[in-house]
Every structure is written in structure tokens, then in C-alpha cells.
Coordinates of C-alpha atoms in Angstrom, one line a residue:
M596 CA 1.2 73.1 -61.8
S597 CA -0.3 72.8 -65.4
E598 CA 2.8 71.9 -68.1
T599 CA -0.1 74.1 -70.1
L600 CA 0.0 77.2 -68.4
F601 CA 3.0 77.2 -67.4
D602 CA 6.8 77.0 -69.0
L603 CA 9.6 77.7 -66.2
S604 CA 12.3 75.5 -68.1
Q605 CA 13.3 79.5 -69.1
V606 CA 13.3 83.2 -68.5
E607 CA 12.8 85.8 -71.4
S608 CA 16.0 87.4 -72.7
E609 CA 13.9 90.4 -72.3
R610 CA 11.5 92.2 -70.3
I611 CA 9.2 90.1 -69.4
K612 CA 5.7 90.8 -71.0
L613 CA 2.4 89.8 -69.4
P614 CA 0.1 87.4 -72.1
D615 CA -2.2 89.0 -73.6
D616 CA -4.6 86.1 -73.9
V617 CA -6.9 87.2 -70.4
N618 CA -8.3 82.7 -69.8
L619 CA -4.4 82.8 -69.8
A620 CA -3.8 84.6 -67.7
W621 CA -6.6 84.0 -65.6
G622 CA -5.6 80.2 -65.4
R623 CA -2.2 80.9 -63.7
I624 CA -4.1 83.0 -61.0
T625 CA -6.3 80.4 -60.6
V626 CA -3.8 77.1 -61.1
T627 CA -1.9 78.9 -58.7
F628 CA -4.4 79.7 -56.1
A629 CA -5.9 76.1 -56.1
A630 CA -1.9 74.9 -55.3
A631 CA -1.6 76.7 -52.0
T632 CA -1.3 74.4 -48.8
Q633 CA -3.7 74.8 -46.0
T634 CA -1.0 77.1 -44.3
E635 CA -0.4 79.8 -47.6
H636 CA -4.0 79.8 -48.3
D637 CA -5.1 81.1 -44.3
S638 CA -2.1 83.5 -43.8
G639 CA -2.2 84.8 -47.2
M640 CA -6.4 85.4 -46.8
N641 CA -5.5 87.3 -43.4
W642 CA -2.0 89.3 -45.1
Y643 CA -3.4 92.5 -45.2
F644 CA -5.9 92.7 -42.9
G645 CA -2.8 92.2 -39.8
A646 CA -0.6 94.5 -41.4
H647 CA -3.8 96.9 -40.2
N648 CA -4.1 96.1 -37.7
L649 CA -0.2 96.8 -36.9
C650 CA -0.9 100.2 -38.5
Q651 CA -3.6 100.4 -35.6
E652 CA -1.6 99.5 -32.8
W653 CA 1.0 102.5 -34.1
S654 CA -2.1 104.8 -34.2
Q655 CA -3.4 104.4 -31.1
E656 CA 1.0 104.4 -29.5
F657 CA 2.2 107.8 -31.7
G658 CA -0.9 109.3 -32.2
H659 CA -0.6 109.3 -36.3
P660 CA -4.1 108.4 -38.3
V661 CA -3.9 104.8 -39.4
D662 CA -3.7 106.0 -42.3
V663 CA -0.4 108.2 -42.2
I664 CA 0.5 104.8 -40.4
A665 CA -0.3 102.7 -43.6
G666 CA 1.4 105.3 -45.9
I667 CA 5.0 105.3 -44.2
V668 CA 5.3 102.1 -44.0
A669 CA 4.2 101.8 -48.5
S670 CA 6.8 104.0 -48.6
L671 CA 9.5 102.6 -46.9
S672 CA 9.0 99.4 -48.5
P673 CA 10.4 98.6 -52.2
L674 CA 13.0 96.6 -52.3
E675 CA 12.7 96.0 -47.9
T676 CA 11.8 92.3 -46.8
W677 CA 8.3 93.2 -44.6
N678 CA 10.5 92.9 -41.6
G679 CA 12.7 95.1 -42.4
N680 CA 10.1 97.0 -43.6
V681 CA 8.3 97.1 -40.9
K682 CA 11.5 97.9 -38.2
N683 CA 12.7 100.9 -40.8
A684 CA 8.8 102.4 -40.4
L685 CA 9.1 101.5 -36.5
T686 CA 12.6 103.8 -36.0
L687 CA 11.4 106.8 -38.7
L688 CA 8.6 106.4 -36.0
R689 CA 10.4 106.7 -32.4
T690 CA 12.7 108.5 -33.7
G691 CA 12.3 110.6 -36.3
D692 CA 14.4 109.2 -38.8
V693 CA 16.1 106.5 -40.6
R694 CA 18.9 105.2 -42.6
T695 CA 17.5 104.1 -46.3
M696 CA 16.8 104.4 -49.9
G697 CA 16.8 107.9 -50.3
R698 CA 13.2 108.2 -51.7
S699 CA 11.7 106.2 -49.4
K700 CA 12.9 107.9 -46.9
E701 CA 11.9 111.5 -48.1
D702 CA 8.3 110.4 -48.9
A703 CA 7.8 109.0 -45.9
L704 CA 8.8 111.1 -43.7
A705 CA 6.3 114.1 -46.2
I706 CA 3.7 111.7 -45.5
L707 CA 5.4 111.8 -41.1
H708 CA 4.7 115.7 -41.4
S709 CA 1.8 116.6 -43.9
Q710 CA 0.1 113.4 -42.2
D711 CA -1.3 113.3 -46.2
P712 CA -0.8 110.0 -47.6
E713 CA -2.1 110.6 -50.9
G714 CA -0.7 113.9 -51.4
V715 CA 2.6 111.9 -51.4
L716 CA 1.8 108.9 -52.8
Y717 CA -0.7 110.1 -55.7
A718 CA 1.8 113.6 -56.8
E719 CA 1.8 114.0 -60.3
T720 CA 5.5 113.0 -60.1
K721 CA 5.2 109.8 -58.0
N722 CA 4.0 106.8 -60.0
N723 CA 5.0 104.0 -58.0
P724 CA 1.6 101.4 -59.0
K725 CA 3.0 98.9 -56.7
V726 CA 3.3 101.7 -53.6
R727 CA 0.3 102.9 -53.9
A728 CA -1.8 99.6 -53.7
F729 CA 0.7 98.2 -51.0
F730 CA -0.9 101.2 -49.3
E731 CA -4.7 101.0 -50.6
N732 CA -4.4 97.2 -49.4
I733 CA -3.0 97.9 -45.3
R734 CA -5.0 100.9 -45.2
D735 CA -8.0 99.2 -46.2
P736 CA -8.1 95.3 -46.7
E737 CA -12.3 95.4 -45.9
G738 CA -13.0 97.9 -49.1
S739 CA -9.6 97.9 -51.2
S740 CA -9.8 96.5 -54.7
A741 CA -6.4 97.6 -55.1
V742 CA -3.8 95.2 -56.7
T743 CA 0.0 94.8 -55.3
I744 CA 2.2 93.9 -58.7
D745 CA 4.9 92.8 -58.0
R746 CA 8.1 90.6 -59.6
H747 CA 6.5 86.9 -58.2
M748 CA 3.7 88.2 -59.4
I749 CA 4.5 89.4 -63.1
S750 CA 6.9 85.7 -62.9
M751 CA 3.5 84.0 -62.2
L752 CA 1.0 85.8 -65.7
A753 CA 4.1 85.6 -67.5
G754 CA 4.0 82.3 -66.7
V755 CA 8.6 82.5 -66.5
K756 CA 10.9 81.7 -64.0
L757 CA 11.7 84.2 -61.3
P758 CA 14.0 86.2 -62.5
A759 CA 16.7 87.2 -60.5
K760 CA 15.9 91.1 -60.3
E761 CA 13.6 93.7 -59.6
Q762 CA 11.1 93.9 -62.4
W763 CA 8.8 96.6 -63.6
I764 CA 5.7 97.1 -66.3
P765 CA 4.8 100.2 -67.9
P766 CA 1.2 101.7 -64.8
K767 CA -1.0 99.9 -68.1
E768 CA -0.2 96.7 -67.6
N769 CA -0.1 97.2 -64.0
E770 CA -4.3 98.3 -64.4
R771 CA -4.6 95.4 -66.7
A772 CA -3.1 92.8 -64.4
A773 CA -4.9 94.3 -61.4
V774 CA -8.5 93.4 -63.3
W775 CA -7.3 90.0 -64.0
F776 CA -6.8 89.4 -59.4
R777 CA -9.9 91.4 -59.6
G778 CA -12.1 89.1 -62.0
V779 CA -10.7 86.1 -60.5
A780 CA -11.7 87.4 -57.0
Q781 CA -14.9 88.8 -57.6
M782 CA -15.5 84.0 -59.3
L783 CA -13.8 82.5 -55.5
G784 CA -16.2 85.4 -53.5
I785 CA -13.6 87.5 -52.2
K786 CA -10.1 89.9 -52.2
P787 CA -8.2 90.7 -55.5
H788 CA -4.9 91.5 -52.2
Q789 CA -6.4 88.2 -51.1
V790 CA -6.0 86.0 -54.2
Q791 CA -3.1 88.3 -54.5
A792 CA -1.3 87.6 -50.9
V793 CA -2.7 83.7 -51.5
T794 CA -1.1 83.1 -54.9
W795 CA 2.5 85.0 -53.7
N796 CA 2.1 82.9 -51.4
V797 CA 2.4 79.7 -53.5
W798 CA 4.5 81.3 -56.4
R799 CA 7.6 81.8 -53.7
R800 CA 7.4 78.4 -52.8
M801 CA 7.9 77.2 -55.8
H802 CA 11.2 79.6 -56.3
G803 CA 12.7 78.3 -52.6
F804 CA 10.8 81.6 -51.1
S805 CA 9.5 81.5 -46.8
S806 CA 6.6 82.3 -47.0
L807 CA 3.9 85.4 -46.1
G808 CA 3.6 83.6 -42.5
T809 CA 1.3 85.7 -40.1
V810 CA 1.7 89.5 -39.6
K811 CA 2.3 90.1 -35.4
G812 CA 1.8 92.5 -33.5
A813 CA 5.0 94.5 -32.5
G814 CA 4.5 97.6 -29.9
A815 CA 6.7 100.4 -29.6
S816 CA 8.1 99.2 -26.8
E817 CA 8.1 95.6 -27.8
N818 CA 11.4 93.8 -29.8
V819 CA 9.9 93.8 -33.3
Q820 CA 8.0 90.0 -34.4
I821 CA 7.0 89.6 -37.3
T822 CA 7.3 87.4 -40.0
L823 CA 8.4 87.3 -43.2
G824 CA 6.3 89.1 -46.0
L825 CA 6.4 91.1 -49.0
D826 CA 9.7 91.9 -50.8
D827 CA 11.4 92.7 -54.3

């Protein structure tokens, strides 16, 4: 990993800020992407497609449209590992209730009952670009240009050591980061969420976290067997 692009010796004392130089941002994304192992590359390239397929399975089993299932999963994702996210979504679909953060549960229940995930996630009172991007990537990985920007991606773009706590950036900054990923994706001839997922794998490995792994199917009557994935 290029020392001229990253300074992992310290974290800024204040909230992490994205770089002003687009070339620097692109450089950090491309260098991190290139550092992926074959397993990290393959799992990142396929991860959102696997998550979509899982939602398709649940759509058939529970009788809800795929976008409703994806909306429930996305709503329950904040501050959760992928394992926890999936287990909570499955519990809600099975029982109509789940023990989790109030706002996440409120949104998931609203989607379950209204069948309108966009109406819930894009309401004027809501403003969580990460959840919206996660939803868009899962419901339509083939066509989505959204990019899920979490603390790992903020850390990588800023070129500093991963912070212990969740990082938040304003929506305009979130979109600026997403534009960088889209630019790199266009250059590489792949999808923005694939660039994000591969670099996410690499950055987590650098900081001692597990990788995304592969999403496996989990039927309503089966044990949930999902490898670790996105967490904050």
C-alpha cells in the first residue's frame, strides 16, 4: 500500500474529513482495490448479487416483493453485522416483531406494512444515505449506481487509521465520495458497488476485521448460515 497515499499512523483529532483532491481520492480507491486477494476480489464482486438472491428467496417464502424485503434488510442494517442484520430481518418476517434499535425497527415495520420502501427511506424526515444506498444496491445490484459509504470507506478515502466509532459525513460529502467510486468503477468497467465491496474487504483486513465472505441462502425453516458482512 503506497505510503504517499496513506498515513495510517494517526487519526485526526476531529471528525474525519474527505480529501479535496479528486486524484488523491481516486488513487486511494484504486490502490486499495488492487491490493485485494483473489478471495477478497471475488467476494466483493459478487456480494450484493448474493444479498439480492437472498431477498428473492425470502420474497418467495414470505410473499412480499423483493424491494420490500431489501427495504427491511436495509432498515435494520445500522450498527449491525451482516449476520445480525439477516437474523433480525428473518425474525421480523417470521414474527412481525424484532428487538433492535427503535428507529430501525420503526422503519422496517413501516415498510413491512405499507409495502412502500421508497416512501419510508426517502421521506423528508429521513436522511441516511448509507441505508438508502444499501437498499438500492441490494434490491437492484445490476442497475444500481449507489455506493454504501460507511466508516471503513470514509477512513480509506481520508487515508487515515480506522476510527473506533461510527463516522458520519454530510450528505453532500457522501455523494462526493460516491462520485469517486463511480468514476473508478467506470474506469475499471465494473459496477460502483463492486469497487466499494472489494475495497471494503481490503480495508477491513488491513485493520484486523473479517472480510465480506459469500452470502449463502437461508430459508425460513432453515438455520441462518450467512458469513459476516457489512457492519459499521
